[in-house]
Coordinates of C-alpha atoms in Angstrom, one line a residue:
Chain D
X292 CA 103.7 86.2 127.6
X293 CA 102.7 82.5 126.8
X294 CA 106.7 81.4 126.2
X295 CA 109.3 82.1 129.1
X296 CA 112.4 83.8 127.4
X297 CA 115.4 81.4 126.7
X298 CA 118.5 82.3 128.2
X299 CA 120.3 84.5 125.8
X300 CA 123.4 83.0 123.7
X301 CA 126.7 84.4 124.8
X302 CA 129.1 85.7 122.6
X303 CA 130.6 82.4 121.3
X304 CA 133.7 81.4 119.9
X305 CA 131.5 80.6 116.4
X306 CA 130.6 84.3 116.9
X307 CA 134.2 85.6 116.7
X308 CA 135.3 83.4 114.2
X309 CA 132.5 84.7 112.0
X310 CA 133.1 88.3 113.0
X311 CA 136.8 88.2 112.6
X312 CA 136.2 86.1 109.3
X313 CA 134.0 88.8 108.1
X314 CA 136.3 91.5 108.8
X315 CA 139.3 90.0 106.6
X316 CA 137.1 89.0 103.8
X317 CA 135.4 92.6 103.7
X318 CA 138.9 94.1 104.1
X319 CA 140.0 92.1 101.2
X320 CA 136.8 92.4 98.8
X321 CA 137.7 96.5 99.2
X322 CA 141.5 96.2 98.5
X323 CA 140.3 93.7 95.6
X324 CA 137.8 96.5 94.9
X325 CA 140.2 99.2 95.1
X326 CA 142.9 98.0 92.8
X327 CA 140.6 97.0 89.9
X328 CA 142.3 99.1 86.8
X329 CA 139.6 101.3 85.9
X330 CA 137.7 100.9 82.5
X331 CA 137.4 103.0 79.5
X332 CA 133.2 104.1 79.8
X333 CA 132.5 103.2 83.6
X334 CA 136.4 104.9 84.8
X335 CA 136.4 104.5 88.2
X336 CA 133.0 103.5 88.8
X337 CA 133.5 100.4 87.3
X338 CA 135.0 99.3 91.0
X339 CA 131.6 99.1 92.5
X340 CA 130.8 95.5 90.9
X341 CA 133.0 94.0 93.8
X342 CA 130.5 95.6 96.4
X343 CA 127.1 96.3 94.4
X344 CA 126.3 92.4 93.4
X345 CA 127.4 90.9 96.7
X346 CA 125.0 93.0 98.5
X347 CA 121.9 91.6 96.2
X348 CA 122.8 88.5 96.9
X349 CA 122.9 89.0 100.3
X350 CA 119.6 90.7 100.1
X351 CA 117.7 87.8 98.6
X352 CA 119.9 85.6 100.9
X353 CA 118.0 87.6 104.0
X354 CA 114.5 86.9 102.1
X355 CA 115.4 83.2 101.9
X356 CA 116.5 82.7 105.9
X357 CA 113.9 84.8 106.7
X358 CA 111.1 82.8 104.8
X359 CA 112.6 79.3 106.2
X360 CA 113.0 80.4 109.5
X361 CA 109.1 81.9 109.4
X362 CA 108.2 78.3 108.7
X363 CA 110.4 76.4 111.4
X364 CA 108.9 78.7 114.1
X365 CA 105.2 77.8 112.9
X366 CA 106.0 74.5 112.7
X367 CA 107.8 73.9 116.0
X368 CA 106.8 77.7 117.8
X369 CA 110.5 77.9 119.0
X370 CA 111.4 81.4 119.7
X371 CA 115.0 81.1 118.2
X372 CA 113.4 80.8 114.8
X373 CA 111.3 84.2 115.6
X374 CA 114.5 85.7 116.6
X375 CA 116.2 84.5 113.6
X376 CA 113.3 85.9 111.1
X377 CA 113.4 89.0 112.3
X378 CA 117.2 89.4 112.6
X379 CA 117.3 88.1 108.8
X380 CA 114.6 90.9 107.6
X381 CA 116.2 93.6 108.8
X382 CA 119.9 92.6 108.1
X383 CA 117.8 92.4 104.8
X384 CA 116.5 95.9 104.6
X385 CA 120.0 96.8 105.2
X386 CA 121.7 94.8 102.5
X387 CA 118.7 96.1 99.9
X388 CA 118.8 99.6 100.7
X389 CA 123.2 99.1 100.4
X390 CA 122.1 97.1 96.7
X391 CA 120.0 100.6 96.0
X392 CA 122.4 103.2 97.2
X393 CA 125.5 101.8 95.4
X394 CA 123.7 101.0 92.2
X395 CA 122.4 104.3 92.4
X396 CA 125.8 105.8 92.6
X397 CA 126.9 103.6 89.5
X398 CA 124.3 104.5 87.4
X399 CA 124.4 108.9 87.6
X400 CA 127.8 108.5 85.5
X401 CA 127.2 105.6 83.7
X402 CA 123.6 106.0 82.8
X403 CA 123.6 109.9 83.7
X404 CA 120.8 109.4 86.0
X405 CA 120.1 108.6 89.9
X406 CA 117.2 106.3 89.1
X407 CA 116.1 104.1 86.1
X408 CA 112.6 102.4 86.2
X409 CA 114.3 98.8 85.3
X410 CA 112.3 95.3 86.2
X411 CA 115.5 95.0 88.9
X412 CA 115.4 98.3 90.4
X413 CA 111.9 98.5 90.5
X414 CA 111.6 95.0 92.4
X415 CA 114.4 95.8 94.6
X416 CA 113.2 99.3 95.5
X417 CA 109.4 97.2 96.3
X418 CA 111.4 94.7 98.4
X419 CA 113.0 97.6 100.9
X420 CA 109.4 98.8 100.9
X421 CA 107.9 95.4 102.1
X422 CA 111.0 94.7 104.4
X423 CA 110.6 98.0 106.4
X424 CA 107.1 97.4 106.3
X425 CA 107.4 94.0 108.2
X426 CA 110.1 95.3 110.7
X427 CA 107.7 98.2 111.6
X428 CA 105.0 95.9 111.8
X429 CA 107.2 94.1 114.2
X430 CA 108.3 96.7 116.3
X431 CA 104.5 97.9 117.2
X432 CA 103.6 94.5 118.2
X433 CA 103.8 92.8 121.9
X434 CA 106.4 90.5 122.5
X435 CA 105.2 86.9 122.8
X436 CA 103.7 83.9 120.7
X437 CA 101.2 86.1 118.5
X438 CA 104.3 88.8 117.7
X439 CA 105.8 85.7 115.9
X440 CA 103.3 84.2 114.2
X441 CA 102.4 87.9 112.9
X442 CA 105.8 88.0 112.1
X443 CA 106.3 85.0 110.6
X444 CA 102.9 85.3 108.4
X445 CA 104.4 88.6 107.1
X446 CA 107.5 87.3 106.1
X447 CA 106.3 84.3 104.3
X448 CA 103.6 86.7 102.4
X449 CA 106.9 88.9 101.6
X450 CA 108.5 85.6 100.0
X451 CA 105.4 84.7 98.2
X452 CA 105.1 88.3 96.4
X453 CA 108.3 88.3 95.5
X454 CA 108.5 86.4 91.9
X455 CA 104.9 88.1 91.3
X456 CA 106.5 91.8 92.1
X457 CA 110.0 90.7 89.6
X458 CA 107.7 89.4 86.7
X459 CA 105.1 92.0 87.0
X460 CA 107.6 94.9 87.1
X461 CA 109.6 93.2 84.0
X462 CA 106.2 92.8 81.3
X463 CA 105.4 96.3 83.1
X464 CA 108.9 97.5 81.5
X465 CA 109.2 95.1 78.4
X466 CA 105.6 97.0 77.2
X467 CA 108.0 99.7 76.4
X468 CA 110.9 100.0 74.1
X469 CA 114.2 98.2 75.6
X470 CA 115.5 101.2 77.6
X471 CA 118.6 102.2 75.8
X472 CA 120.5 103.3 79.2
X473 CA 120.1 99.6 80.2
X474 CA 123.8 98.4 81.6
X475 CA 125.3 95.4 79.6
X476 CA 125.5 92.6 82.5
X477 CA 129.3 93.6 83.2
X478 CA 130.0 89.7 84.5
X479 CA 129.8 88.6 81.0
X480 CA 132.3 90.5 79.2
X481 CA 134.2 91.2 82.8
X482 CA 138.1 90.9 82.9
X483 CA 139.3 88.4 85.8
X484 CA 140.1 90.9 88.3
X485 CA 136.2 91.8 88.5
X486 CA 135.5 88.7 88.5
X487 CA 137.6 87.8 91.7
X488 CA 136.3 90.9 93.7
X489 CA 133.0 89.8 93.3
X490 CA 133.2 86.3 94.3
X491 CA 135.8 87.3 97.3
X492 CA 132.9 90.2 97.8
X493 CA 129.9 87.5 97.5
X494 CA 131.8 85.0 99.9
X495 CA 132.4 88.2 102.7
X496 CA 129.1 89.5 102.5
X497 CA 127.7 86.4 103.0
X498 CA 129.8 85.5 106.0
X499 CA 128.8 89.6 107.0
X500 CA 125.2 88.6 107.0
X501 CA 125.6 85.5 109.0
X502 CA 127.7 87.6 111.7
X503 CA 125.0 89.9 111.3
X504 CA 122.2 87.8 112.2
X505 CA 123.9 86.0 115.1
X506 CA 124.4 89.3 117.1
X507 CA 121.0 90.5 116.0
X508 CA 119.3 87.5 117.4
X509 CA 121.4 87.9 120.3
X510 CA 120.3 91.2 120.5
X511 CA 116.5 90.3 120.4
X512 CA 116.9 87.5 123.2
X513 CA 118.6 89.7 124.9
X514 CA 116.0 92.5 124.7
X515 CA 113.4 89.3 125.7
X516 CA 115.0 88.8 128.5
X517 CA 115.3 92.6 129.9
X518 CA 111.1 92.7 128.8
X519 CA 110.9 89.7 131.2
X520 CA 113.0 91.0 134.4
X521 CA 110.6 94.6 133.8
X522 CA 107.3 92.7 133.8
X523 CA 108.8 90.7 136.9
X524 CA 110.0 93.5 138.9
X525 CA 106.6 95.3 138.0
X526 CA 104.1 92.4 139.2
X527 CA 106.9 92.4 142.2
X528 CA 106.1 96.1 143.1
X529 CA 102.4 96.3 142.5
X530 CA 102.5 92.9 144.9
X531 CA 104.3 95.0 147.4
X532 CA 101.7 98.0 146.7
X533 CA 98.9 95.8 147.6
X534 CA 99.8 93.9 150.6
X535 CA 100.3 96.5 152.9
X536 CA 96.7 97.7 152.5
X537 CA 95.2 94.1 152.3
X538 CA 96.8 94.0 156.0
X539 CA 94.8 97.3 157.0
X540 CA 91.6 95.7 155.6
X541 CA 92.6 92.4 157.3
Chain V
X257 CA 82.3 78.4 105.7
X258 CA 80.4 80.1 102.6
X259 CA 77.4 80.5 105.3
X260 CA 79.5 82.2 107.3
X261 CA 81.2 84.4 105.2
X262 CA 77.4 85.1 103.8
X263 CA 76.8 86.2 107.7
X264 CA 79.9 88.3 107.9
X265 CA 79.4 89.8 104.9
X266 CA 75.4 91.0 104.8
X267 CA 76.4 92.3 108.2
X268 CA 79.3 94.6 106.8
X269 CA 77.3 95.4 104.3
X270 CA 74.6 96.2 106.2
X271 CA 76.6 98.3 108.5
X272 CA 77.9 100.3 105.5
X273 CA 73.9 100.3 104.1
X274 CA 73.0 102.2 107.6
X275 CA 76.0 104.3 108.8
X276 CA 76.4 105.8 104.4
X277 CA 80.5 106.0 105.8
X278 CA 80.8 104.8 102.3
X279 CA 79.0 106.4 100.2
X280 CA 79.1 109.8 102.2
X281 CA 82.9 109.7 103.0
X282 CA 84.6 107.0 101.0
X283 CA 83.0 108.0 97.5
X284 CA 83.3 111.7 97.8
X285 CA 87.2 111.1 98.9
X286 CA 87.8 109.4 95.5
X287 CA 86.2 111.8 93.3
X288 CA 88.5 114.6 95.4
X289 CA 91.5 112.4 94.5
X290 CA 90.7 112.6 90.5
X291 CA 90.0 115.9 90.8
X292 CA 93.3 116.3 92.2
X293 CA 95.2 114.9 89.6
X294 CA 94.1 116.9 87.1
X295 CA 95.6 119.9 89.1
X296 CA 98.6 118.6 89.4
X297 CA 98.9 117.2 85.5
X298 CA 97.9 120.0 83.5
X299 CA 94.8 119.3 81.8
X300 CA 95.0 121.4 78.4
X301 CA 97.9 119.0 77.4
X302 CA 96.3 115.4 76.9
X303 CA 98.5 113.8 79.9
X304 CA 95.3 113.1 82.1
X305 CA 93.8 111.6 78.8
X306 CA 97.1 109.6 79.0
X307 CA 97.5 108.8 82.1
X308 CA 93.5 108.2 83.1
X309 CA 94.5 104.1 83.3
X310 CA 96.8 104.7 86.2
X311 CA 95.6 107.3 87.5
X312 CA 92.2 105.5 87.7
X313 CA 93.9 102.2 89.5
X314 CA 95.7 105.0 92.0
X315 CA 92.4 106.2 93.3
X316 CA 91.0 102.7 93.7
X317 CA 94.3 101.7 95.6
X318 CA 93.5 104.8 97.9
X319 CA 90.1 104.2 98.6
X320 CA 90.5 100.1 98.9
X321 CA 92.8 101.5 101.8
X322 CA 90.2 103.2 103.4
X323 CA 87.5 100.9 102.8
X324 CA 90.2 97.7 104.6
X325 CA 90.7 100.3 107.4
X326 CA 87.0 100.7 108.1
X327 CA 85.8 97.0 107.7
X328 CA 88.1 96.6 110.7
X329 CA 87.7 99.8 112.2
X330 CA 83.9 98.6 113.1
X331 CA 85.2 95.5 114.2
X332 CA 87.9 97.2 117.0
X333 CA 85.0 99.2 118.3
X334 CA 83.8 97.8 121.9
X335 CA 85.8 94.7 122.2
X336 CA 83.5 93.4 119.1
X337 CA 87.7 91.7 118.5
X338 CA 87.1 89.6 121.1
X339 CA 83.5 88.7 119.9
X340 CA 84.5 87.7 116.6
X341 CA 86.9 85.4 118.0
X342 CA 84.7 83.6 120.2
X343 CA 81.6 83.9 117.9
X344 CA 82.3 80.1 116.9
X345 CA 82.3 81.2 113.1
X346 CA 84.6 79.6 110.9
X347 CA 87.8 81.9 110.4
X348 CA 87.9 80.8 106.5
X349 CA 84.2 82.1 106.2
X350 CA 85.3 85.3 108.4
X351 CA 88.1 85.9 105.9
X352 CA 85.9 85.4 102.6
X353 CA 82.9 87.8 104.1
X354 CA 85.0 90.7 105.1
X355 CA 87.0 90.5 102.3
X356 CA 83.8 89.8 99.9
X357 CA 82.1 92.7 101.7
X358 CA 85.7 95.3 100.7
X359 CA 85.2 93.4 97.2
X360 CA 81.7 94.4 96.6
X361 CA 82.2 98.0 98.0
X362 CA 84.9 98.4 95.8
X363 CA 83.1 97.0 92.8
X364 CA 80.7 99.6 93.1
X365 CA 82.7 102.4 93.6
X366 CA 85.1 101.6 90.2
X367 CA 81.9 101.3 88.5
X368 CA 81.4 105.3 89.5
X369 CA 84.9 106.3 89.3
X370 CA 84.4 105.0 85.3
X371 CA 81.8 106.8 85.1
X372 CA 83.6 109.8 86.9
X373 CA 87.1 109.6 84.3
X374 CA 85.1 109.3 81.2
X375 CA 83.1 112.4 82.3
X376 CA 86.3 114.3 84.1
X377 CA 88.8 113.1 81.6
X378 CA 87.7 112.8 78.5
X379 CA 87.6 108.9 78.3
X380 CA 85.9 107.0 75.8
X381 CA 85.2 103.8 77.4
X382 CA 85.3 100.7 75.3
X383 CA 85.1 96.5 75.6
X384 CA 83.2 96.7 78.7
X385 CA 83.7 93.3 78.9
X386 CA 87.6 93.3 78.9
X387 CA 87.2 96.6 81.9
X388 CA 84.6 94.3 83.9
X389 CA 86.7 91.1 83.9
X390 CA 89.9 93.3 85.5
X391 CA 87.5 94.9 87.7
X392 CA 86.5 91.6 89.3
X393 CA 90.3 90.1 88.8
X394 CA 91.9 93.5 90.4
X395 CA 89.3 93.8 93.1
X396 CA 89.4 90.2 94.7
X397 CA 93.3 90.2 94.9
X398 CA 92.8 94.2 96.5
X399 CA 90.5 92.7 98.7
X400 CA 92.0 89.5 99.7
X401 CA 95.6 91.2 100.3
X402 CA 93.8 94.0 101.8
X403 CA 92.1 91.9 104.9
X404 CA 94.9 89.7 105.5
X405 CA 97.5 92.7 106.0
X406 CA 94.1 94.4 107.5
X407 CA 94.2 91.3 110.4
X408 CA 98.1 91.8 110.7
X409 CA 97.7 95.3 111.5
X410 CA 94.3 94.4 113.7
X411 CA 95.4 94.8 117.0
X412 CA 97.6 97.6 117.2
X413 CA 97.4 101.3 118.2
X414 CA 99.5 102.3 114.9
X415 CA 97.2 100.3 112.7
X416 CA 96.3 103.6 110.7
X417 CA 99.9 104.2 110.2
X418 CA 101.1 101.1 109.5
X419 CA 98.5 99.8 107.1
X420 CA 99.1 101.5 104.4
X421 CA 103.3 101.0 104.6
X422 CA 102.4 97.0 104.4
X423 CA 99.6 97.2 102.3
X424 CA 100.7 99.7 99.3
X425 CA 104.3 97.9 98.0
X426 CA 102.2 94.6 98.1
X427 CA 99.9 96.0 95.6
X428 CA 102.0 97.6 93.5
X429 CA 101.5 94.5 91.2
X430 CA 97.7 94.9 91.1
X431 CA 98.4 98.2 90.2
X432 CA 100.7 97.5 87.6
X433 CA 98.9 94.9 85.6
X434 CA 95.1 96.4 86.1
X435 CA 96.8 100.1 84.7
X436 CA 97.9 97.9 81.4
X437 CA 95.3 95.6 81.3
X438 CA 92.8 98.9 81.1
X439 CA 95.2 100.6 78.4
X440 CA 95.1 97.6 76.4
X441 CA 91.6 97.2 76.5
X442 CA 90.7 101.2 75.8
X443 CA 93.0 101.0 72.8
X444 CA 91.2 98.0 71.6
X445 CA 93.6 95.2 72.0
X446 CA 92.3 93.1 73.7
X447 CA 94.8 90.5 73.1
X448 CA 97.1 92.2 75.4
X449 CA 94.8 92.1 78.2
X450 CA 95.5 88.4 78.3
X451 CA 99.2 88.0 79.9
X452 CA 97.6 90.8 82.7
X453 CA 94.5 89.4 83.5
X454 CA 96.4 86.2 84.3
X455 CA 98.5 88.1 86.8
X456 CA 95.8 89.6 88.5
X457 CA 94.2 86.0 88.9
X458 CA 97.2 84.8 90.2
X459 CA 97.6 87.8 92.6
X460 CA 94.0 87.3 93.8
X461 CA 94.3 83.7 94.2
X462 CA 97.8 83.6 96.2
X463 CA 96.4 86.1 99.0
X464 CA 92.9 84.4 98.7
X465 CA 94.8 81.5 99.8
X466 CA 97.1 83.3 102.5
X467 CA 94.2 84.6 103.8
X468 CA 92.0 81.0 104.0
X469 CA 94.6 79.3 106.2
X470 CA 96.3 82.5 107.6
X471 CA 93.1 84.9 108.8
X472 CA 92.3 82.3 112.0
X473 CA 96.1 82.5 113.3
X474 CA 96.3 86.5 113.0
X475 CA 93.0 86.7 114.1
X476 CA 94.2 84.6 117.2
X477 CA 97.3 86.5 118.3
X478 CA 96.6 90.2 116.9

């Protein structure tokens, strides 16, 4: 371990604020959600646009912290921006496989399918695979310095590949006929209702992923800390194993 | 740097030369995989004729997988890590000779595989020149991303796991635009190659890149 662990951040008051902040805002976006008269093709469906866009935002919010943070801890090696990449790539996975699921659960009655090869769906489904990839690659490797440079490497590569992974996967699809079960984007001819489910919905799952990220990264320093008391308490014990038998030899 | 990737990369390719992993275990592998795809498309019904493109860039994806795992495979092999890191050798030349050496293993084995779809498949092959230029264009980006996520992956007891799960979505754009760029140039429009080849270029040259300033720091800490 070349960097002692930091004392972990208690639960602060920010903390609850954003917690209890996130609660009332989610709350709401589903009451919003709830009450939305239903429309003539998408009938009840139609209710998911007050849940289903707010969660791609917040996935491609996750992607942006995680790539900004990947750079401040290989600029300055700080572990709080390590903690923060890797709390903000897989509060990402999260919010992309949530982006997948509920689309997915649109689209069987409105397009009568599960799965639609779209440039969108396509590049989100790729982004869950590249975001799992980097957590697991995370999760086999050491804590320390080289964890979060391997970390933060990943994450900027996963940024990088991103507007190479939409464009490619949208000439891939445009080579074929425009698919005819393609949605109409519902924001344009939307009602106002929609409209302000989503934004409340955007605004509380953005405060969600920030409350998100804060315990996560409170969660890795404290998991930092616990690998540091263990490695202690072992050097500690195989101290005590030794001496005894260093006095024999003595 | 380019004399030290030239040293890097004669002595992977030597290694390979000596040891005949690839061409006794890589090469076979991918000739198994197109033989598996026509079992599971049915041949009698023209979707392997179809399909060949694809199915083509699949088995390369496959076997660049195994060739990335064995470049470092013979590098984790009696502390030779540690070696390379202390060999003095510029990391930017390490980067470019292992990845040149997966690049010119690769090349050679496409240039079968061709051989191996037109027989198996029923191909005609056609504008050679269009089906070399993605062959170079797909190979350096499978090569480049394939030895920097190969140096990620480095140091760990899951690296045969993991590999692949970082490695495959990455490529999935390689995949993409080599399958259309090969379409377009076996149909013989070769104006359609144009918008693909440029994406594989651009592919090739962001993780050539990664990999010139990255490779030292993973190398480093993996």
């Amino acid at each position: 371990m070349t960097t002692p662990p930091t004392p972990a951040p208690a639960a602060g008051r920010a903390s609850a604020v954003l917690g209890w902040a996130s609660l009332v805002l989610v709350g709401a976006t589903v009451g919003l959600g709830l009450v939305l008269p239903r429309t003539q093709e998408q009938a009840e469906y139609s209710r998911l646009i007050a849940v289903h866009p707010p969660a791609a935002w917040a996935s491609y919010v996750a992607v942006g912290v995680a790539a900004v943070a990947a750079i401040g801890f290989l600029v300055t090696r700080r572990g709080g921006w390590d903690r923060v990449t890797i709390a903000s790539l897989e509060v990402g996975a999260v919010f992309t496989a949530i982006t997948l699921a509920t689309g997915s659960i649109w689209g069987r009655p409105t397009w009568g399918v599960w799965w639609e090869w779209d440039a969108r769906l396509t590049t989100e489904a790729l982004l869950l695979a590249v975001l799992l990839g980097a957590v697991a690659l995370r999760r086999s490797l050491a804590p320390g310095l080289g964890r979060g440079v391997i970390t933060s490497v990943a994450a900027l590569a996963t940024v990088g590949l991103l507007p190479v992974v939409h464009f490619s996967v949208e000439w891939w699809r445009s080579q074929h006929q425009a698919g005819t079960l393609l949605a109409p984007d519902p924001a344009t001819n939307a009602d106002n209702p929609y409209i302000v489910a989503m934004l409340v919905g955007f605004v509380a799952f953005s405060v969600l992923f920030a409350w998100m990220v804060v315990q996560r990264v409170r969660i890795e320093a404290l998991e930092e800390e616990a690998d540091g008391i263990v490695l202690d308490r072992a050097i500690a014990e195989r101290r005590a194993e030794a001496s005894p038998a260093r006095g024999v030899t003595a | 740097m380019w004399s030290d990737a030239g040293l890097v990369a004669g002595k992977d390719l030597r290694i390979e030369l000596r040891s005949r992993v690839a061409l006794n275990q890589v090469l076979p592998f991918s000739f198994v995989v197109l033989v598996l795809f026509a079992f599971a498309l049915d041949p009698d019904r023209g979707v392997l004729e179809r399909a060949a493109p694809g199915l083509f860039w699949v088995a390369v994806l496959l076997t660049s997988l195994l060739a990335t795992q064995r470049s470092f495979a013979v590098e984790a092999a009696d502390a030779n890590r540690d070696r390379l890191r202390m060999s003095g050798l510029d990391p930017a030349g390490l980067f470019l000779g292992k990845a040149g050496a997966v690049a010119v293993q690769l090349l050679l084995l496409e240039v079968l595989l061709l051989v191996g779809i037109s027989f198996l498949y029923g191909i005609a092959l056609r504008s050679f020149g269009l089906l070399a230029l993605t062959c170079v264009l797909a190979t350096l980006g499978l090569a480049a991303a394939g030895t920097v996520y190969g140096v990620m992956a480095f140091g760990l007891r899951v690296r045969e796991t993991l590999l692949p799960l970082l490695v495959l979505p990455v490529l999935a754009p390689v995949l993409l635009a080599a399958t259309r760029s090969f379409e377009a140039a076996l149909a013989g429009a070769p104006r359609e190659t144009v918008g693909w080849l440029g994406l594989l270029a651009a592919f090739a040259a962001l993780y050539t890149v990664v990999g010139l300033f990255g490779f030292g720091p993973l190398l480093e800490e993996s």
